[in-house]
Tab-separated table of C-alpha atoms (C1' of nucleotides) in Angstrom:
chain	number	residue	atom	x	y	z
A	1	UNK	CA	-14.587	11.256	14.503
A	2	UNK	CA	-11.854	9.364	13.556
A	3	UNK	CA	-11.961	6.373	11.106
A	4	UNK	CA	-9.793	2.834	11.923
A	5	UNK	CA	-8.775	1.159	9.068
A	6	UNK	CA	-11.888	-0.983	7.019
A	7	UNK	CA	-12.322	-4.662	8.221
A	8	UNK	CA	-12.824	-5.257	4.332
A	9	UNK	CA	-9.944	-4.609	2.345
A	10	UNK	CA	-6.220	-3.579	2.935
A	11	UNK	CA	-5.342	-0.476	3.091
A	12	UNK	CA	-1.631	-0.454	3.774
A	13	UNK	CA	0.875	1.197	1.708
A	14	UNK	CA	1.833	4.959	0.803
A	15	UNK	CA	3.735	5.323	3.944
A	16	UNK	CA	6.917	7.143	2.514
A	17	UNK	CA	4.637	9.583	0.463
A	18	UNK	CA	2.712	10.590	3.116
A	19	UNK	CA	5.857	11.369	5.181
A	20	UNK	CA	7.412	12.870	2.378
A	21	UNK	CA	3.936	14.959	2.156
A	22	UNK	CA	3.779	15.696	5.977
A	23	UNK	CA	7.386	16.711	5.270
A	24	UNK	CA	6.666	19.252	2.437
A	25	UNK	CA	4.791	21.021	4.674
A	26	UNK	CA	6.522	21.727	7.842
A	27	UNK	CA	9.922	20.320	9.274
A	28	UNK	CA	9.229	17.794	12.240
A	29	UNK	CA	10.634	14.985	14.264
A	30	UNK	CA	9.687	11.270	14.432
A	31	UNK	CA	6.938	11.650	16.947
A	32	UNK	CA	5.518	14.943	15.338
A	33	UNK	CA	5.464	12.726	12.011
A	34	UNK	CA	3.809	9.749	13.976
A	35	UNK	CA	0.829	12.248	15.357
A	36	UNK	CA	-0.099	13.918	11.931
A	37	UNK	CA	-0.031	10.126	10.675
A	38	UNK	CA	-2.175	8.836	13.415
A	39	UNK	CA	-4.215	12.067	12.395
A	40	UNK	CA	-5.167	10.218	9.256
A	41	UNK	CA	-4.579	6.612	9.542
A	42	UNK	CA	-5.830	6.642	13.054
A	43	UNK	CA	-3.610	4.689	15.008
A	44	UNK	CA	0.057	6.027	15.292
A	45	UNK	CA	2.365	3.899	13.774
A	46	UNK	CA	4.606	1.510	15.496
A	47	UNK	CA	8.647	2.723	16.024
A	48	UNK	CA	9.323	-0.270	13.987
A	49	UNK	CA	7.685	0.699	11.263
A	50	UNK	CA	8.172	4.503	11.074
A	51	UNK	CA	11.869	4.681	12.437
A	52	UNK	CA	13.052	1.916	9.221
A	53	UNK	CA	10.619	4.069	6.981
A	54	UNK	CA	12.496	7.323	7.375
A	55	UNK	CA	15.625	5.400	7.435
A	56	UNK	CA	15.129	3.869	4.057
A	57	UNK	CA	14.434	7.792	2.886
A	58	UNK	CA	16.901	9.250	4.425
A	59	UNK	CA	19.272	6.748	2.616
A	60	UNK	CA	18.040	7.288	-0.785
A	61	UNK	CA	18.131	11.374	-0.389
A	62	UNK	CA	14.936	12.083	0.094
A	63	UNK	CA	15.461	13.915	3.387
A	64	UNK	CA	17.942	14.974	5.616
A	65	UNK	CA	18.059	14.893	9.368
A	66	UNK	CA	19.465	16.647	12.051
A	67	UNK	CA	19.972	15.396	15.677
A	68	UNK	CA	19.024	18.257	18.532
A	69	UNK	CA	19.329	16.971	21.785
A	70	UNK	CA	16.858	13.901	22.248
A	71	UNK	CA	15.018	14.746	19.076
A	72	UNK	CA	16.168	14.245	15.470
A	73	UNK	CA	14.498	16.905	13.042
A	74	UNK	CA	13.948	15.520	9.153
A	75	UNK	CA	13.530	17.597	6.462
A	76	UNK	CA	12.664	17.363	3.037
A	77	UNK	CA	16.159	17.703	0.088
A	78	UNK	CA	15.490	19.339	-3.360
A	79	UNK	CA	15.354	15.190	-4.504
A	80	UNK	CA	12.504	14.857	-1.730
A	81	UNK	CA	10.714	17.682	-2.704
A	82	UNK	CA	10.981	16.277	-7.157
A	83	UNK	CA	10.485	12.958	-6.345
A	84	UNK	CA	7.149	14.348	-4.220
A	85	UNK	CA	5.744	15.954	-6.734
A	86	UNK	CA	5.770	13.123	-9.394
A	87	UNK	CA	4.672	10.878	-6.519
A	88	UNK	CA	1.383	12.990	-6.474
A	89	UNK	CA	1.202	13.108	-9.935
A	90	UNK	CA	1.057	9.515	-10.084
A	91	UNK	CA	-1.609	9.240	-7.297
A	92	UNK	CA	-3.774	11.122	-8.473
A	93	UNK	CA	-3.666	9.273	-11.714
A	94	UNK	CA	-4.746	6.013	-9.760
A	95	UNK	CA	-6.889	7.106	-7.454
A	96	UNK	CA	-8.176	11.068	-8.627
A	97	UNK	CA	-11.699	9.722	-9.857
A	98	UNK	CA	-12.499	7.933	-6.603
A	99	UNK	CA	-11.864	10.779	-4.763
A	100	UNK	CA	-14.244	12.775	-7.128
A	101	UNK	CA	-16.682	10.128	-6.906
A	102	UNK	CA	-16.419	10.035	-3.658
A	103	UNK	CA	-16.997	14.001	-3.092
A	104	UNK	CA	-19.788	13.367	-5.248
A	105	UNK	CA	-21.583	11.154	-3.359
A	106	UNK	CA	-21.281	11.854	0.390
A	107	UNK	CA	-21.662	14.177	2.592
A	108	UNK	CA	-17.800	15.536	4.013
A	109	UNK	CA	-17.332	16.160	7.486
A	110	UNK	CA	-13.957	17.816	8.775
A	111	UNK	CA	-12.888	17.591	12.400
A	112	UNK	CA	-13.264	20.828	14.607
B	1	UNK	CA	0.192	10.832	-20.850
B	2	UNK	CA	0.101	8.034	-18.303
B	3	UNK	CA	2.417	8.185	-15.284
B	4	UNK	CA	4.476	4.749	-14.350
B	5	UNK	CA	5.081	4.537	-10.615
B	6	UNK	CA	7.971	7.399	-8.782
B	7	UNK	CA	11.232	6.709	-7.997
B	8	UNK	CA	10.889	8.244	-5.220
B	9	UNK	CA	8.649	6.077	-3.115
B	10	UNK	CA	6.732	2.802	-2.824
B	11	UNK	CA	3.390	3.267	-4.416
B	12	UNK	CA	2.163	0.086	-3.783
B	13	UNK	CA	-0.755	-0.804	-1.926
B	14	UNK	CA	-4.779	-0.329	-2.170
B	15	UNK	CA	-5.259	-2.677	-5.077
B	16	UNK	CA	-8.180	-4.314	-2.796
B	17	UNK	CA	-9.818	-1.210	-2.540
B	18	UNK	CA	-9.659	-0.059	-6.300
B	19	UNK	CA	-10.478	-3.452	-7.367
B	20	UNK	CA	-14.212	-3.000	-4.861
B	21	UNK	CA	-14.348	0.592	-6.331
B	22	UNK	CA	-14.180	-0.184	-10.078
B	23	UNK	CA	-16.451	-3.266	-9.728
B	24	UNK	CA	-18.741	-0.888	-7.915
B	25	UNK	CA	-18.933	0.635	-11.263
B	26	UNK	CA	-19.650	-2.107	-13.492
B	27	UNK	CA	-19.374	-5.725	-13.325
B	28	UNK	CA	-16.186	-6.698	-14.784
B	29	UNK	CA	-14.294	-9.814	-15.944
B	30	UNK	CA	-10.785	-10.681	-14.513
B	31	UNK	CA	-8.719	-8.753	-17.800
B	32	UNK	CA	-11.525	-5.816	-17.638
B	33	UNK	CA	-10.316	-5.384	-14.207
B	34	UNK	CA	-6.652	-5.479	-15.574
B	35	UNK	CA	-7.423	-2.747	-18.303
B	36	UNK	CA	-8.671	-0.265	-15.842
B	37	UNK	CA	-6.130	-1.205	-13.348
B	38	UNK	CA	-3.813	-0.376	-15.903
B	39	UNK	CA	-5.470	3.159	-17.214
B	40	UNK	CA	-4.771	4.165	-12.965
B	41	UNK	CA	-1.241	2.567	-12.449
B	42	UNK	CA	0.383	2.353	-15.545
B	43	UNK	CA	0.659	-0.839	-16.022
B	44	UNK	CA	-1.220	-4.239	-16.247
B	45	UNK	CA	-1.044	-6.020	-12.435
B	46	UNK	CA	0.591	-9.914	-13.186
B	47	UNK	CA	-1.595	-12.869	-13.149
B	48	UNK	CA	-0.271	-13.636	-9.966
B	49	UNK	CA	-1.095	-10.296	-8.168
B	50	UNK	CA	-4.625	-10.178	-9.841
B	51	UNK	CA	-5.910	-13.500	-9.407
B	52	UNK	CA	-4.818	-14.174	-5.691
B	53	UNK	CA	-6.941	-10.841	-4.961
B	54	UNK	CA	-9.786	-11.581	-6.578
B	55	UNK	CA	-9.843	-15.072	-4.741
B	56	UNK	CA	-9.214	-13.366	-1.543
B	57	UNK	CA	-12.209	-10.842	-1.764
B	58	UNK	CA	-14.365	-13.508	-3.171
B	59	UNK	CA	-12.880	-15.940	-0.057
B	60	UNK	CA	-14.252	-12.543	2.318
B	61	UNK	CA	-17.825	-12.777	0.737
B	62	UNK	CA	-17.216	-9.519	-0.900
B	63	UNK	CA	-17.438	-10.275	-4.405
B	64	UNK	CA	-19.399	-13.284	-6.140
B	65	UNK	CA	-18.409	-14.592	-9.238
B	66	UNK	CA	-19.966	-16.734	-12.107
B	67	UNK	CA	-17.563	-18.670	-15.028
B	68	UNK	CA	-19.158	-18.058	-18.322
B	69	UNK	CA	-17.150	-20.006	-21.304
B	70	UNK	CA	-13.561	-18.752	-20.249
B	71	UNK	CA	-14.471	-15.673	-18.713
B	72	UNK	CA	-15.341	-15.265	-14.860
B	73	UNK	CA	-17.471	-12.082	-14.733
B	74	UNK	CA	-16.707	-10.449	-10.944
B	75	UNK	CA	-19.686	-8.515	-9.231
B	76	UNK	CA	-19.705	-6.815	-5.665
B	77	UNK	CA	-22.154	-8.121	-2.848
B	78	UNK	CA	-23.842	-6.437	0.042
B	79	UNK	CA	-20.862	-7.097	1.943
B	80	UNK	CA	-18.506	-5.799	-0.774
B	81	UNK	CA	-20.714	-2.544	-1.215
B	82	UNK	CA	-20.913	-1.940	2.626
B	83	UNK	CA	-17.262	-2.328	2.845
B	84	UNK	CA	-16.430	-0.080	-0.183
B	85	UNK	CA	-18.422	2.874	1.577
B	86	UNK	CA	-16.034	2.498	5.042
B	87	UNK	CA	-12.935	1.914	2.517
B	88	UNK	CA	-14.095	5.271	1.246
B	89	UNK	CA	-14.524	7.202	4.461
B	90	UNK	CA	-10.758	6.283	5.768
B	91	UNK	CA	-9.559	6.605	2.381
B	92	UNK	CA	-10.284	10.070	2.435
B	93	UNK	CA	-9.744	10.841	5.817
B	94	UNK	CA	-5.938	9.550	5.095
B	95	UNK	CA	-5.079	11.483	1.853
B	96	UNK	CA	-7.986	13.813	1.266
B	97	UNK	CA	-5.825	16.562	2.163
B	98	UNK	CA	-3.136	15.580	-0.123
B	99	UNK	CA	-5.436	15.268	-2.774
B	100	UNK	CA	-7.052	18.882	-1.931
B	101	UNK	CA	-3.512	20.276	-1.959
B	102	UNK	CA	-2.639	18.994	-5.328
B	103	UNK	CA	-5.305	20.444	-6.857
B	104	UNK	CA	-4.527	23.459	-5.726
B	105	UNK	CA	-1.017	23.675	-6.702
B	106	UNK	CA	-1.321	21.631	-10.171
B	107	UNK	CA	-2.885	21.972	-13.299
B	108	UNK	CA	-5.062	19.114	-14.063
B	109	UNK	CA	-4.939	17.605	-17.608
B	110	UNK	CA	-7.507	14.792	-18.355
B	111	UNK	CA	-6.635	12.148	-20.797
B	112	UNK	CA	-8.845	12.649	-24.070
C	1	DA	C1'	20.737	10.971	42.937
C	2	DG	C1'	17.074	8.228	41.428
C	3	DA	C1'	12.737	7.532	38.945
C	4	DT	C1'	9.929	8.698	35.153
C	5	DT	C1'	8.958	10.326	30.676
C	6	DT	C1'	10.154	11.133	25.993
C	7	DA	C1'	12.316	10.058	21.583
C	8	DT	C1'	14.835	7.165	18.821
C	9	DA	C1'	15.931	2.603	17.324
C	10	DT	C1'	16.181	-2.583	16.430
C	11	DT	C1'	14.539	-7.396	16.118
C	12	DG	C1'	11.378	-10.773	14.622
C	13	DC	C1'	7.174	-11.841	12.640
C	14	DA	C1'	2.878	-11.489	9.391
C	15	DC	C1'	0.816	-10.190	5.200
C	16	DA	C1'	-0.666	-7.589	0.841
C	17	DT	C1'	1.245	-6.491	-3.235
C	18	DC	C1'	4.406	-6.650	-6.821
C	19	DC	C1'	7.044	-9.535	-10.476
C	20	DA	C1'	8.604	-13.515	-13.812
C	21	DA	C1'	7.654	-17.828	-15.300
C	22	DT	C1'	4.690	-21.434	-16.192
C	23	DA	C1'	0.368	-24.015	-16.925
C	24	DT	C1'	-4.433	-25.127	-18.452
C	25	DA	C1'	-8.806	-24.472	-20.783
C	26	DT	C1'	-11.690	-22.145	-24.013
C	27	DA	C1'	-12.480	-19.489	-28.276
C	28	DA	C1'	-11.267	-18.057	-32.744
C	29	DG	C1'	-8.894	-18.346	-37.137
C	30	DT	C1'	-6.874	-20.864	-41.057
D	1	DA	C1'	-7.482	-30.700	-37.258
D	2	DC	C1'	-4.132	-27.443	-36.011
D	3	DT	C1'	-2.455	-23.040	-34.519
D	4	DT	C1'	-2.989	-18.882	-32.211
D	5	DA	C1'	-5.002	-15.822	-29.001
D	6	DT	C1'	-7.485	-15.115	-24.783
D	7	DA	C1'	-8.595	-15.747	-19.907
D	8	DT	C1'	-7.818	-17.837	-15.743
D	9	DA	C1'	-4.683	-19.676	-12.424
D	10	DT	C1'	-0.479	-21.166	-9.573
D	11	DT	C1'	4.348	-21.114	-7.895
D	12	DG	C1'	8.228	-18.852	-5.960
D	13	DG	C1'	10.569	-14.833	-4.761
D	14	DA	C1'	11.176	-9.763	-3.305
D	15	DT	C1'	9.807	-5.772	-0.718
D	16	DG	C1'	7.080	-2.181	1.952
D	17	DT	C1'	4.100	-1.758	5.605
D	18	DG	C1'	2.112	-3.273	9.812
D	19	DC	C1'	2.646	-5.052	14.866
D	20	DA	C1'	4.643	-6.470	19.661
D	21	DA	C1'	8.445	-6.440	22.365
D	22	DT	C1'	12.615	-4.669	23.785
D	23	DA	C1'	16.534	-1.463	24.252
D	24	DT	C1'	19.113	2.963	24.792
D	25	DA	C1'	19.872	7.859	25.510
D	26	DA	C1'	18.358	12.365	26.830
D	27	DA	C1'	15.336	15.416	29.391
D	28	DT	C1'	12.451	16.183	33.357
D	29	DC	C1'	10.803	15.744	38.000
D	30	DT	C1'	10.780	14.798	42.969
DNA sequence: AGATTTATATTGCACATCCAATATATAAGT
DNA sequence: ACTTATATATTGGATGTGCAATATAAATCT
């Protein structure tokens, strides 16, 4: 089952790092990204919000893109892959013990 | 060692949700909040990011709070509880796997 | 060839979150 | 009483993330 975002609080935010993430671990194209997003934010995200997101990367270094036919492949750079790791570094600082408490405390269920 | 936010990306975002998680944990005061906000994002949120937060969740029934001299000591409700739970469950169906992956590729230190 | 689908991309808007700067009221210290 | 420290609070600005709507180019299909 997949979750929509709660009616209670916000949860925007952590866009790049979860493309930089998604990145990490395999190459992919804009709608490949927008699928594994929609995998965990469940809704894919709008054009105009993921096509400016990997723009803004792409322009600081982060990644690197290649256009192949219709498709444009992005790829994590050596900068992408540094600045990634202190990026996780940092969120599991802020948000490592609610995870834990979390795991704690109910009962996971992964999708088949 | 605490961690200040990456270069790399925006790590903004979620300050809703941690506020609902640590008052979940203890009824707090508006600079309580701002300590442990602090200990998870390396530094203190402004008076003007706090305070317009607090107001907001309290505005959304899901915190109460009661002025005591100069303090204003923050609790969750029902609501605020209830909402924290589904927070939880798409919280970890976004970044879970991120989260599962660091710890498998990092040493983890914990602050004495 | 013409129509449809797919992928990329932009514009314009809304809003949470971030800051610096400033203000007010209460508590504590001298 | 006066000063200082603490806690709450607002204003104004910047930026990332979100959407709907629209546009363009390439690939596919009949």
């Amino acid at each position: 089952m997949r979750h929509n975002p709660p009616a209670c609080c916000d949860m925007r935010g952590m866009l790049s790092f979860m493309i930089l993430w998604l990145l990490s671990k395999k190459q992919m194209y804009g709608q490949e990204l927008a699928e594994e997003i929609a995998k965990r934010k469940g809704d894919r995200p709008n054009p105009g919000t993921l096509y400016p997101a990997l723009k803004d990367l792409e322009g600081k270094g982060l990644i690197q893109s290649e256009q192949i036919g219709r498709t444009r492949i992005y790829k994590l750079t050596i900068d992408g892959k540094n600045g990634l790791k202190r990026a996780c570094e940092y969120f599991y600082q802020a948000f490592g013990d609610i995870f834990e408490d979390y795991k704690c405390t109910c009962d996971i269920e992964y999708e088949a």
